Amino acid sequence: MSAPRPIAVLGGTGPEGFGLALRWAQAGESVIIGSRDAKRAQDAAEKIKQKVGPSANVSGNENLAACATSDLLLLTIPFEGHAALLKQIKPAIGPGSIVIDATVPLAASVGGRASRTLGVWQGSAAQQTAELVPKGISVVAAFQNIGAELLNGEGPVDCDVIVCSDDPNASQIVRNLATKIPGVRAVDGGKLENARILEQITALLIGLNIRHKGHSGIRITGLPVAAYDIA
Ligand SMILES: NC(=O)c1ccc[n+]([C@@H]2O[C@H](COP(=O)([O-])OP(=O)(O)OC[C@H]3O[C@@H](n4cnc5c(N)ncnc54)[C@H](OP(=O)(O)O)[C@@H]3O)[C@@H](O)[C@H]2O)c1
């Protein structure tokens, strides 16, 4: 099963969103880069076209306009802008949309360390998203543990992507999307409440990267073959 619609990557001008958009464009998916500034989004889309080739199905637009033309939205913005962006785009999130959240509430958002997370009242950034989107919209937590350096590098990405959602169908769509990234296996991580653990793991990975000067990722081992979604 393929992602049935274009993916709007909000904050896709930053390294994480750009890396995911690049990988999906390379896989033939249709991507819209979102930004607070339409020109910045278009420039990022152009950069992806230069890397992938003219056939790449990538465009750029202001965040709200990007939302209005997609029902598969991905949030890749810093936590300090998370709630405000969700409130801004809420009117443009149509029925049946899926909102994927890769945001990590790093303490760096309030001047603290990137190797620590902030306490979020709802439990996690993704659960905050669930509270701020219109009723009936599916929220999926994914991609928090896959680093931008790996996504923007060459070749396969040596990482698994754990996907958490209260909507099994939305979770499956996002797991299929994750497997479009060469090297990635996707694993159903259960309910959205587990997003808080995914977000904490990112802080740990950042600490490992600082301590050991690398680009760490995670692999889940020991599950039956059927537990892994692969391309
Ligand atoms: N970098 C990684 O390796 C990595 C890995 C896993 C998860 N993450 C998570 O993914 C998210 C994005 O990471 P990133 O490193 O790409 O972040 P980033 O470069 O700091 O921000 C991404 C984009 O978000 C937009 N933005 C910045 N401040 C904003 C605000 N206050 N309100 C709305 N939009 C704002 C900017 O785009 P415009 O100025 O064009 O609007 C920026 O290019 C973060 O939550 C991060 O924790 C990152």
mmCIF file of C-alpha atoms and ligand atoms in Angstrom:
data_model
loop_
_atom_site.group_PDB
_atom_site.id
_atom_site.type_symbol
_atom_site.label_atom_id
_atom_site.label_comp_id
_atom_site.label_asym_id
_atom_site.label_seq_id
_atom_site.Cartn_x
_atom_site.Cartn_y
_atom_site.Cartn_z
ATOM 1 C CA MET A 1 0.000 0.000 0.000
ATOM 2 C CA SER A 2 1.377 3.408 -0.909
ATOM 3 C CA ALA A 3 0.704 6.746 0.740
ATOM 4 C CA PRO A 4 -2.475 7.729 -1.123
ATOM 5 C CA ARG A 5 -1.861 11.474 -1.273
ATOM 6 C CA PRO A 6 0.742 14.242 -1.287
ATOM 7 C CA ILE A 7 2.624 14.705 1.966
ATOM 8 C CA ALA A 8 2.770 18.263 3.319
ATOM 9 C CA VAL A 9 5.946 18.619 5.392
ATOM 10 C CA LEU A 10 5.436 21.634 7.672
ATOM 11 C CA GLY A 11 8.801 23.021 8.700
ATOM 12 C CA GLY A 12 10.271 21.196 5.695
ATOM 13 C CA THR A 13 12.886 23.923 5.266
ATOM 14 C CA GLY A 14 14.695 22.592 8.359
ATOM 15 C CA PRO A 15 17.090 19.621 8.242
ATOM 16 C CA GLU A 16 14.665 16.987 9.571
ATOM 17 C CA GLY A 17 11.694 17.832 7.337
ATOM 18 C CA PHE A 18 13.947 18.491 4.372
ATOM 19 C CA GLY A 19 15.657 15.111 4.773
ATOM 20 C CA LEU A 20 12.342 13.252 4.951
ATOM 21 C CA ALA A 21 10.953 15.203 1.982
ATOM 22 C CA LEU A 22 14.098 14.433 0.005
ATOM 23 C CA ARG A 23 13.858 10.708 0.703
ATOM 24 C CA TRP A 24 10.180 10.601 -0.240
ATOM 25 C CA ALA A 25 10.771 12.608 -3.405
ATOM 26 C CA GLN A 26 13.529 10.136 -4.301
ATOM 27 C CA ALA A 27 10.975 7.338 -3.779
ATOM 28 C CA GLY A 28 8.533 9.004 -6.192
ATOM 29 C CA GLU A 29 6.136 10.355 -3.571
ATOM 30 C CA SER A 30 4.484 13.729 -4.044
ATOM 31 C CA VAL A 31 5.691 16.256 -1.433
ATOM 32 C CA ILE A 32 4.729 19.816 -0.501
ATOM 33 C CA ILE A 33 7.261 21.695 1.616
ATOM 34 C CA GLY A 34 5.608 24.008 4.134
ATOM 35 C CA SER A 35 7.198 27.057 5.727
ATOM 36 C CA ARG A 36 6.184 30.309 7.401
ATOM 37 C CA ASP A 37 7.513 31.888 4.215
ATOM 38 C CA ALA A 38 6.323 30.677 0.794
ATOM 39 C CA LYS A 39 9.561 31.704 -0.937
ATOM 40 C CA ARG A 40 11.676 29.752 1.564
ATOM 41 C CA ALA A 41 9.473 26.705 0.936
ATOM 42 C CA GLN A 42 9.806 27.069 -2.838
ATOM 43 C CA ASP A 43 13.592 27.393 -2.541
ATOM 44 C CA ALA A 44 13.730 24.177 -0.482
ATOM 45 C CA ALA A 45 11.528 22.410 -3.053
ATOM 46 C CA GLU A 46 13.857 23.614 -5.826
ATOM 47 C CA LYS A 47 16.866 22.274 -3.921
ATOM 48 C CA ILE A 48 15.192 18.851 -3.730
ATOM 49 C CA LYS A 49 14.454 18.956 -7.472
ATOM 50 C CA GLN A 50 18.113 19.706 -8.140
ATOM 51 C CA LYS A 51 19.120 16.669 -6.085
ATOM 52 C CA VAL A 52 16.456 14.259 -7.351
ATOM 53 C CA GLY A 53 15.952 15.483 -10.905
ATOM 54 C CA PRO A 54 13.223 17.397 -12.756
ATOM 55 C CA SER A 55 10.728 14.534 -12.454
ATOM 56 C CA ALA A 56 10.589 15.034 -8.655
ATOM 57 C CA ASN A 57 7.058 15.847 -7.593
ATOM 58 C CA VAL A 58 7.906 18.586 -5.067
ATOM 59 C CA SER A 59 6.497 22.047 -4.483
ATOM 60 C CA GLY A 60 6.662 24.623 -1.708
ATOM 61 C CA ASN A 61 4.100 26.847 -0.042
ATOM 62 C CA GLU A 62 3.247 28.711 3.143
ATOM 63 C CA ASN A 63 2.248 26.263 5.921
ATOM 64 C CA LEU A 64 -1.477 27.034 5.875
ATOM 65 C CA ALA A 65 -1.698 26.794 2.069
ATOM 66 C CA ALA A 66 0.318 23.564 2.136
ATOM 67 C CA CYS A 67 -2.191 22.094 4.615
ATOM 68 C CA ALA A 68 -5.134 23.130 2.499
ATOM 69 C CA THR A 69 -3.867 21.029 -0.429
ATOM 70 C CA SER A 70 -3.006 17.867 1.496
ATOM 71 C CA ASP A 71 -4.622 15.558 3.997
ATOM 72 C CA LEU A 72 -1.366 13.889 5.032
ATOM 73 C CA LEU A 73 0.509 16.413 7.159
ATOM 74 C CA LEU A 74 3.861 16.039 8.882
ATOM 75 C CA LEU A 75 5.028 18.399 11.628
ATOM 76 C CA THR A 76 8.809 18.939 11.719
ATOM 77 C CA ILE A 77 9.100 22.162 13.650
ATOM 78 C CA PRO A 78 10.758 23.066 16.947
ATOM 79 C CA PHE A 79 8.571 22.547 20.008
ATOM 80 C CA GLU A 80 8.479 26.282 20.778
ATOM 81 C CA GLY A 81 6.354 26.812 17.653
ATOM 82 C CA HIS A 82 4.303 23.611 17.940
ATOM 83 C CA ALA A 83 1.077 24.749 19.620
ATOM 84 C CA ALA A 84 0.956 28.065 17.751
ATOM 85 C CA LEU A 85 1.362 26.369 14.363
ATOM 86 C CA LEU A 86 -1.345 23.817 15.154
ATOM 87 C CA LYS A 87 -3.750 26.589 16.144
ATOM 88 C CA GLN A 88 -2.928 28.417 12.890
ATOM 89 C CA ILE A 89 -3.455 25.409 10.619
ATOM 90 C CA LYS A 90 -6.455 23.930 12.471
ATOM 91 C CA PRO A 91 -9.029 25.477 10.069
ATOM 92 C CA ALA A 92 -7.163 23.982 7.081
ATOM 93 C CA ILE A 93 -7.071 20.413 8.433
ATOM 94 C CA GLY A 94 -9.839 18.665 6.529
ATOM 95 C CA PRO A 95 -11.920 15.655 7.656
ATOM 96 C CA GLY A 96 -10.080 12.359 7.215
ATOM 97 C CA SER A 97 -6.656 13.994 7.445
ATOM 98 C CA ILE A 98 -3.727 12.329 9.141
ATOM 99 C CA VAL A 99 -1.306 14.459 11.150
ATOM 100 C CA ILE A 100 2.106 12.890 11.679
ATOM 101 C CA ASP A 101 4.186 14.420 14.431
ATOM 102 C CA ALA A 102 7.989 14.153 14.536
ATOM 103 C CA THR A 103 8.369 17.044 16.975
ATOM 104 C CA VAL A 104 10.489 16.471 20.050
ATOM 105 C CA PRO A 105 9.982 18.780 23.060
ATOM 106 C CA LEU A 106 13.682 19.342 23.671
ATOM 107 C CA ALA A 107 14.674 21.503 26.605
ATOM 108 C CA ALA A 108 16.714 23.480 24.038
ATOM 109 C CA SER A 109 13.373 25.071 23.101
ATOM 110 C CA VAL A 110 13.522 27.036 26.369
ATOM 111 C CA GLY A 111 17.276 27.530 26.518
ATOM 112 C CA GLY A 112 18.079 24.161 28.136
ATOM 113 C CA ARG A 113 19.952 21.127 26.870
ATOM 114 C CA ALA A 114 19.123 19.267 23.657
ATOM 115 C CA SER A 115 19.819 16.035 25.527
ATOM 116 C CA ARG A 116 16.819 16.591 27.831
ATOM 117 C CA THR A 117 13.112 16.802 27.117
ATOM 118 C CA LEU A 118 10.559 19.148 28.605
ATOM 119 C CA GLY A 119 7.549 17.870 30.484
ATOM 120 C CA VAL A 120 4.484 18.309 28.287
ATOM 121 C CA TRP A 121 1.175 18.496 30.138
ATOM 122 C CA GLN A 122 -0.546 16.095 27.695
ATOM 123 C CA GLY A 123 2.312 13.566 27.996
ATOM 124 C CA SER A 124 4.143 14.257 24.724
ATOM 125 C CA ALA A 125 4.267 16.671 21.800
ATOM 126 C CA ALA A 126 2.227 14.193 19.742
ATOM 127 C CA GLN A 127 -0.468 14.020 22.433
ATOM 128 C CA GLN A 128 -0.517 17.816 22.504
ATOM 129 C CA THR A 129 -1.165 17.639 18.757
ATOM 130 C CA ALA A 130 -4.062 15.240 19.334
ATOM 131 C CA GLU A 131 -5.586 17.798 21.682
ATOM 132 C CA LEU A 132 -5.179 20.686 19.227
ATOM 133 C CA VAL A 133 -6.379 19.164 15.949
ATOM 134 C CA PRO A 134 -10.083 19.052 15.010
ATOM 135 C CA LYS A 135 -12.103 16.139 16.430
ATOM 136 C CA GLY A 136 -11.803 12.891 14.464
ATOM 137 C CA ILE A 137 -8.364 13.674 12.982
ATOM 138 C CA SER A 138 -5.856 10.837 13.329
ATOM 139 C CA VAL A 139 -2.526 11.700 14.899
ATOM 140 C CA VAL A 140 0.512 9.513 14.373
ATOM 141 C CA ALA A 141 3.852 9.835 16.187
ATOM 142 C CA ALA A 142 6.835 8.825 14.055
ATOM 143 C CA PHE A 143 10.323 9.776 12.794
ATOM 144 C CA GLN A 144 11.530 11.276 16.113
ATOM 145 C CA ASN A 145 14.429 8.814 16.253
ATOM 146 C CA ILE A 146 15.768 9.189 12.726
ATOM 147 C CA GLY A 147 18.386 11.926 12.537
ATOM 148 C CA ALA A 148 18.574 14.602 9.872
ATOM 149 C CA GLU A 149 22.257 13.870 9.208
ATOM 150 C CA LEU A 150 21.342 10.325 8.176
ATOM 151 C CA LEU A 151 18.346 11.421 6.094
ATOM 152 C CA ASN A 152 20.361 14.023 4.222
ATOM 153 C CA GLY A 153 23.298 11.684 3.671
ATOM 154 C CA GLU A 154 23.811 9.289 0.816
ATOM 155 C CA GLY A 155 22.668 5.674 0.816
ATOM 156 C CA PRO A 156 20.435 3.617 3.095
ATOM 157 C CA VAL A 157 19.519 4.791 6.583
ATOM 158 C CA ASP A 158 20.477 2.340 9.320
ATOM 159 C CA CYS A 159 17.406 2.910 11.533
ATOM 160 C CA ASP A 160 14.024 1.517 12.450
ATOM 161 C CA VAL A 161 11.042 3.848 12.743
ATOM 162 C CA ILE A 162 8.584 3.132 15.546
ATOM 163 C CA VAL A 163 5.087 4.376 14.758
ATOM 164 C CA CYS A 164 2.497 5.090 17.463
ATOM 165 C CA SER A 165 -1.147 5.975 16.928
ATOM 166 C CA ASP A 166 -4.611 5.249 18.265
ATOM 167 C CA ASP A 167 -5.750 4.745 14.637
ATOM 168 C CA PRO A 168 -4.400 1.438 13.230
ATOM 169 C CA ASN A 169 -5.173 2.441 9.635
ATOM 170 C CA ALA A 170 -3.298 5.732 9.930
ATOM 171 C CA SER A 171 -0.429 3.911 11.626
ATOM 172 C CA GLN A 172 -0.220 1.491 8.683
ATOM 173 C CA ILE A 173 -0.192 4.342 6.150
ATOM 174 C CA VAL A 174 2.679 5.999 8.002
ATOM 175 C CA ARG A 175 4.594 2.725 8.377
ATOM 176 C CA ASN A 176 4.342 2.278 4.601
ATOM 177 C CA LEU A 177 5.655 5.797 4.173
ATOM 178 C CA ALA A 178 8.585 5.087 6.504
ATOM 179 C CA THR A 179 9.614 2.065 4.444
ATOM 180 C CA LYS A 180 10.036 4.323 1.399
ATOM 181 C CA ILE A 181 13.289 5.421 3.032
ATOM 182 C CA PRO A 182 15.942 2.901 1.992
ATOM 183 C CA GLY A 183 17.202 0.850 4.928
ATOM 184 C CA VAL A 184 14.288 1.714 7.205
ATOM 185 C CA ARG A 185 12.021 -0.881 8.748
ATOM 186 C CA ALA A 186 8.862 0.335 10.441
ATOM 187 C CA VAL A 187 7.464 -1.171 13.633
ATOM 188 C CA ASP A 188 3.998 -0.681 15.107
ATOM 189 C CA GLY A 189 4.717 0.893 18.498
ATOM 190 C CA GLY A 190 1.131 0.799 19.745
ATOM 191 C CA LYS A 191 -0.919 3.658 21.085
ATOM 192 C CA LEU A 192 -0.194 7.357 20.753
ATOM 193 C CA GLU A 193 0.609 7.571 24.467
ATOM 194 C CA ASN A 194 3.865 5.741 23.687
ATOM 195 C CA ALA A 195 5.002 8.855 21.791
ATOM 196 C CA ARG A 196 6.389 10.166 25.071
ATOM 197 C CA ILE A 197 8.922 7.325 25.026
ATOM 198 C CA LEU A 198 9.893 7.962 21.376
ATOM 199 C CA GLU A 199 10.453 11.630 22.198
ATOM 200 C CA GLN A 200 12.633 10.747 25.209
ATOM 201 C CA ILE A 201 14.730 8.384 23.082
ATOM 202 C CA THR A 202 15.622 11.300 20.793
ATOM 203 C CA ALA A 203 17.109 13.197 23.721
ATOM 204 C CA LEU A 204 19.139 10.100 24.585
ATOM 205 C CA LEU A 205 20.348 9.760 20.966
ATOM 206 C CA ILE A 206 21.386 13.433 20.925
ATOM 207 C CA GLY A 207 23.366 12.860 24.130
ATOM 208 C CA LEU A 208 25.027 9.792 22.568
ATOM 209 C CA ASN A 209 25.888 11.795 19.441
ATOM 210 C CA ILE A 210 27.523 14.495 21.559
ATOM 211 C CA ARG A 211 29.386 12.024 23.769
ATOM 212 C CA HIS A 212 30.608 9.717 21.026
ATOM 213 C CA LYS A 213 30.631 12.129 18.064
ATOM 214 C CA GLY A 214 28.365 10.145 15.769
ATOM 215 C CA HIS A 215 24.888 9.926 14.250
ATOM 216 C CA SER A 216 23.062 7.289 16.265
ATOM 217 C CA GLY A 217 19.785 5.597 15.446
ATOM 218 C CA ILE A 218 17.818 2.662 16.802
ATOM 219 C CA ARG A 219 17.115 -0.870 15.623
ATOM 220 C CA ILE A 220 14.517 -3.122 17.257
ATOM 221 C CA THR A 221 15.638 -6.748 17.326
ATOM 222 C CA GLY A 222 14.078 -10.040 18.297
ATOM 223 C CA LEU A 223 10.544 -9.602 16.964
ATOM 224 C CA PRO A 224 8.894 -12.020 14.511
ATOM 225 C CA VAL A 225 9.536 -11.105 10.868
ATOM 226 C CA ALA A 226 5.880 -10.080 10.510
ATOM 227 C CA ALA A 227 6.385 -7.282 13.065
ATOM 228 C CA TYR A 228 8.623 -5.377 10.666
ATOM 229 C CA ASP A 229 7.215 -3.419 7.745
ATOM 230 C CA ILE A 230 9.804 -3.415 4.998
ATOM 231 C CA ALA A 231 9.742 -2.010 1.478
HETATM 232 N N1 LIG B 1 17.266 17.487 13.350
HETATM 233 C C1 LIG B 1 17.128 16.217 13.665
HETATM 234 O O1 LIG B 1 18.050 15.398 13.456
HETATM 235 C C2 LIG B 1 15.835 15.711 14.244
HETATM 236 C C3 LIG B 1 15.650 14.331 14.420
HETATM 237 C C4 LIG B 1 14.436 13.874 14.920
HETATM 238 C C5 LIG B 1 13.434 14.769 15.265
HETATM 239 N N2 LIG B 1 13.662 16.100 15.119
HETATM 240 C C6 LIG B 1 12.591 17.018 15.509
HETATM 241 O O2 LIG B 1 12.001 17.505 14.315
HETATM 242 C C7 LIG B 1 11.674 18.892 14.470
HETATM 243 C C8 LIG B 1 12.411 19.684 13.404
HETATM 244 O O3 LIG B 1 13.795 19.538 13.578
HETATM 245 P P1 LIG B 1 14.811 20.488 12.766
HETATM 246 O O4 LIG B 1 16.165 20.174 13.275
HETATM 247 O O5 LIG B 1 14.545 20.395 11.313
HETATM 248 O O6 LIG B 1 14.346 21.912 13.358
HETATM 249 P P2 LIG B 1 14.613 23.411 12.915
HETATM 250 O O7 LIG B 1 15.614 23.479 11.820
HETATM 251 O O8 LIG B 1 14.917 24.180 14.167
HETATM 252 O O9 LIG B 1 13.175 23.866 12.429
HETATM 253 C C9 LIG B 1 12.561 23.348 11.275
HETATM 254 C C10 LIG B 1 11.776 24.434 10.603
HETATM 255 O O10 LIG B 1 10.701 24.840 11.451
HETATM 256 C C11 LIG B 1 10.365 26.200 11.148
HETATM 257 N N3 LIG B 1 10.265 26.927 12.402
HETATM 258 C C12 LIG B 1 11.260 27.348 13.219
HETATM 259 N N4 LIG B 1 10.769 27.964 14.307
HETATM 260 C C13 LIG B 1 9.415 27.937 14.156
HETATM 261 C C14 LIG B 1 8.345 28.441 14.933
HETATM 262 N N5 LIG B 1 8.547 29.062 16.102
HETATM 263 N N6 LIG B 1 7.090 28.242 14.464
HETATM 264 C C15 LIG B 1 6.846 27.608 13.289
HETATM 265 N N7 LIG B 1 7.837 27.132 12.501
HETATM 266 C C16 LIG B 1 9.095 27.293 12.945
HETATM 267 C C17 LIG B 1 11.497 26.766 10.280
HETATM 268 O O11 LIG B 1 10.980 26.864 8.964
HETATM 269 P P3 LIG B 1 10.514 28.264 8.333
HETATM 270 O O12 LIG B 1 11.375 29.323 8.971
HETATM 271 O O13 LIG B 1 10.819 28.062 6.902
HETATM 272 O O14 LIG B 1 9.077 28.385 8.675
HETATM 273 C C18 LIG B 1 12.573 25.694 10.334
HETATM 274 O O15 LIG B 1 13.296 25.586 9.121
HETATM 275 C C19 LIG B 1 12.046 19.270 15.908
HETATM 276 O O16 LIG B 1 10.944 19.151 16.749
HETATM 277 C C20 LIG B 1 13.100 18.244 16.269
HETATM 278 O O17 LIG B 1 13.179 18.005 17.664
HETATM 279 C C21 LIG B 1 14.812 16.589 14.597
#
